[in-house]
């Protein structure tokens, strides 16, 4: 049994990770400030004696003894990370420093939830880990993109300088039950709009692409990356099947039916035109690849939003 700290554990991905690690017999400490996460996401775990929930902001120092730390604390949707851009940057940078300091002190292995956003609006397609990216340092997405890039830098420097045992995952768009329907991400937006009979809002002309990974596949990738000794990362984790936002909207429309029509709204600035992970490294070192295709994952996610648990 390991004692495992998960920052951002009451969020979408964090709550699935808490559940999975508890099911495997670990002790889990979930730390969250509830900025974008909810106690209700982990309410079903509260009776488990191996589960502990702490309200704490990751930018403030903390001392917790753990064997492993997963650092997920950070707002992840554009509307939420832009709400207080300075706080987003602080969360990435100070959160990384606090987790790395803790890992250095306790000799814990520490995992960083990085993102495909480190590639910005990529000129290399699909994106390999060796690509340095095309990121605007002064735009409205920069607080998130540059914050996550700075966090990767800190992880690598603590590793090189202090021998801290790190793992870095570059996560591509992930969806599934417990996405926050208010956070504006495309899969939850389209599904909730269609379920409410509202029009489905495509930003821009809908030709931009994303590659969507179902949450259970991603969590499997997290665990495999954390518990192997071949690579520190960064390793891309995501589904390599790429779709345009128009294709996604049409799929959701067909699955849910109803009166919703597809409408077009202005594209936010710096919105990446294309995104697809090259997952060669994850296949090779983690023997990992997604198993749930978009149709199946959308069906499960629609079922959740029809009756959220
Ligand atoms: P989420 O918003 O549901 O979860 C983030 C959690 O972190 C929330 O519970 C929030 O309350 C908490 N949090 C935010 N700031 C905090 C702070 N200062 N102190 C403590 N807790 C704080 O988002 P998610 O999709 O679950 O994302 C989890 C992590 O994965 C994030 O770091 C995100 O950048 C990364 N990621 C997610 C995706 C994706 O598609 N879901 C893609 C790339 C990277
Ligand atoms: N998007 C959209 N309609 C929406 C929400 C998002 O067309 O209601 C687009 C958005 O402009 C982007 C893509 O969907 O091109 C993915 O957006 P999301 O915020 O989910 O993730 P990210 O842009 O961070 O990859």
Short mmCIF file of C-alpha atoms and ligand atoms in Angstrom, two decimals, residues 7-14 31-38 56-59 71-77 80 87 91 113-116 144 148 171-175 178 183 185 222, ligand 1:
data_model
loop_
_atom_site.label_atom_id
_atom_site.label_comp_id
_atom_site.label_asym_id
_atom_site.label_seq_id
_atom_site.Cartn_x
_atom_site.Cartn_y
_atom_site.Cartn_z
CA UNK A 7 -3.51 17.84 -5.66
CA UNK A 8 -6.61 18.93 -7.55
CA UNK A 9 -8.14 15.60 -6.51
CA UNK A 10 -11.72 16.93 -6.39
CA UNK A 11 -11.66 17.91 -10.07
CA UNK A 12 -12.70 15.95 -13.13
CA UNK A 13 -9.52 13.90 -13.66
CA UNK A 14 -8.48 14.00 -10.00
CA UNK A 31 -6.00 18.18 -1.68
CA UNK A 32 -8.17 20.81 -3.36
CA UNK A 33 -9.22 24.45 -2.96
CA UNK A 34 -12.51 23.79 -4.84
CA UNK A 35 -11.90 26.53 -7.38
CA UNK A 36 -13.14 24.36 -10.26
CA UNK A 37 -13.58 21.05 -8.45
CA UNK A 38 -16.34 19.93 -6.09
CA UNK A 56 -5.83 23.61 0.82
CA UNK A 57 -4.49 25.91 -1.87
CA UNK A 58 -1.45 24.39 -3.56
CA UNK A 59 0.27 27.78 -3.80
CA UNK A 71 0.09 17.28 -9.12
CA UNK A 72 -3.18 18.01 -10.92
CA UNK A 73 -4.17 21.27 -9.23
CA UNK A 74 -4.84 23.90 -11.91
CA UNK A 75 -7.96 25.17 -13.65
CA UNK A 76 -8.00 23.47 -17.05
CA UNK A 77 -10.70 25.06 -19.20
CA UNK A 80 -11.68 29.12 -15.85
CA UNK A 87 -3.64 33.08 -10.03
CA UNK A 91 -0.92 27.82 -9.22
CA UNK A 113 -0.18 16.86 -15.17
CA UNK A 114 1.21 18.87 -18.08
CA UNK A 115 -0.70 19.53 -21.26
CA UNK A 116 -0.69 19.52 -25.05
CA UNK A 144 -1.97 28.45 -18.71
CA UNK A 148 2.56 24.64 -17.54
CA UNK A 171 -2.27 15.32 -21.52
CA UNK A 172 -4.35 15.90 -24.67
CA UNK A 173 -8.08 16.79 -24.53
CA UNK A 174 -9.82 14.34 -22.23
CA UNK A 175 -13.54 13.96 -21.58
CA UNK A 178 -17.74 14.50 -13.95
CA UNK A 183 -16.53 25.16 -17.60
CA UNK A 185 -15.03 22.75 -22.66
CA UNK A 222 -1.20 8.02 -15.57
P1 LIG B 1 -10.52 20.48 -13.21
O1 LIG B 1 -10.68 21.96 -13.28
O2 LIG B 1 -11.75 19.65 -13.14
O3 LIG B 1 -9.59 20.05 -12.00
C1 LIG B 1 -8.60 20.87 -11.44
C2 LIG B 1 -8.71 20.77 -9.93
O4 LIG B 1 -7.68 21.57 -9.35
C3 LIG B 1 -10.04 21.31 -9.40
O5 LIG B 1 -10.58 20.42 -8.45
C4 LIG B 1 -9.65 22.64 -8.75
O6 LIG B 1 -10.52 23.03 -7.71
C5 LIG B 1 -8.25 22.33 -8.29
N1 LIG B 1 -7.43 23.54 -8.11
C6 LIG B 1 -7.28 24.58 -8.96
N2 LIG B 1 -6.44 25.49 -8.45
C7 LIG B 1 -6.02 25.00 -7.25
C8 LIG B 1 -5.16 25.48 -6.24
N3 LIG B 1 -4.53 26.66 -6.35
N4 LIG B 1 -4.98 24.72 -5.12
C9 LIG B 1 -5.62 23.52 -4.98
N5 LIG B 1 -6.46 23.03 -5.90
C10 LIG B 1 -6.65 23.75 -7.03
O7 LIG B 1 -9.66 20.06 -14.49
P2 LIG B 1 -9.16 18.63 -14.99
O8 LIG B 1 -9.61 18.48 -16.38
O9 LIG B 1 -9.49 17.60 -14.00
O10 LIG B 1 -7.59 18.87 -15.02
C11 LIG B 1 -6.71 18.32 -14.04
C12 LIG B 1 -5.28 18.61 -14.46
O11 LIG B 1 -5.01 18.01 -15.72
C13 LIG B 1 -4.97 20.10 -14.61
O12 LIG B 1 -3.68 20.36 -14.10
C14 LIG B 1 -5.01 20.32 -16.10
O13 LIG B 1 -4.18 21.37 -16.50
C15 LIG B 1 -4.51 18.97 -16.63
N6 LIG B 1 -5.00 18.71 -17.99
C16 LIG B 1 -6.29 18.35 -18.22
C17 LIG B 1 -6.71 18.13 -19.52
C18 LIG B 1 -8.12 17.70 -19.85
O14 LIG B 1 -8.46 17.58 -21.02
N7 LIG B 1 -8.97 17.41 -18.89
C19 LIG B 1 -5.82 18.30 -20.60
C20 LIG B 1 -4.52 18.71 -20.31
C21 LIG B 1 -4.10 18.89 -19.01
#
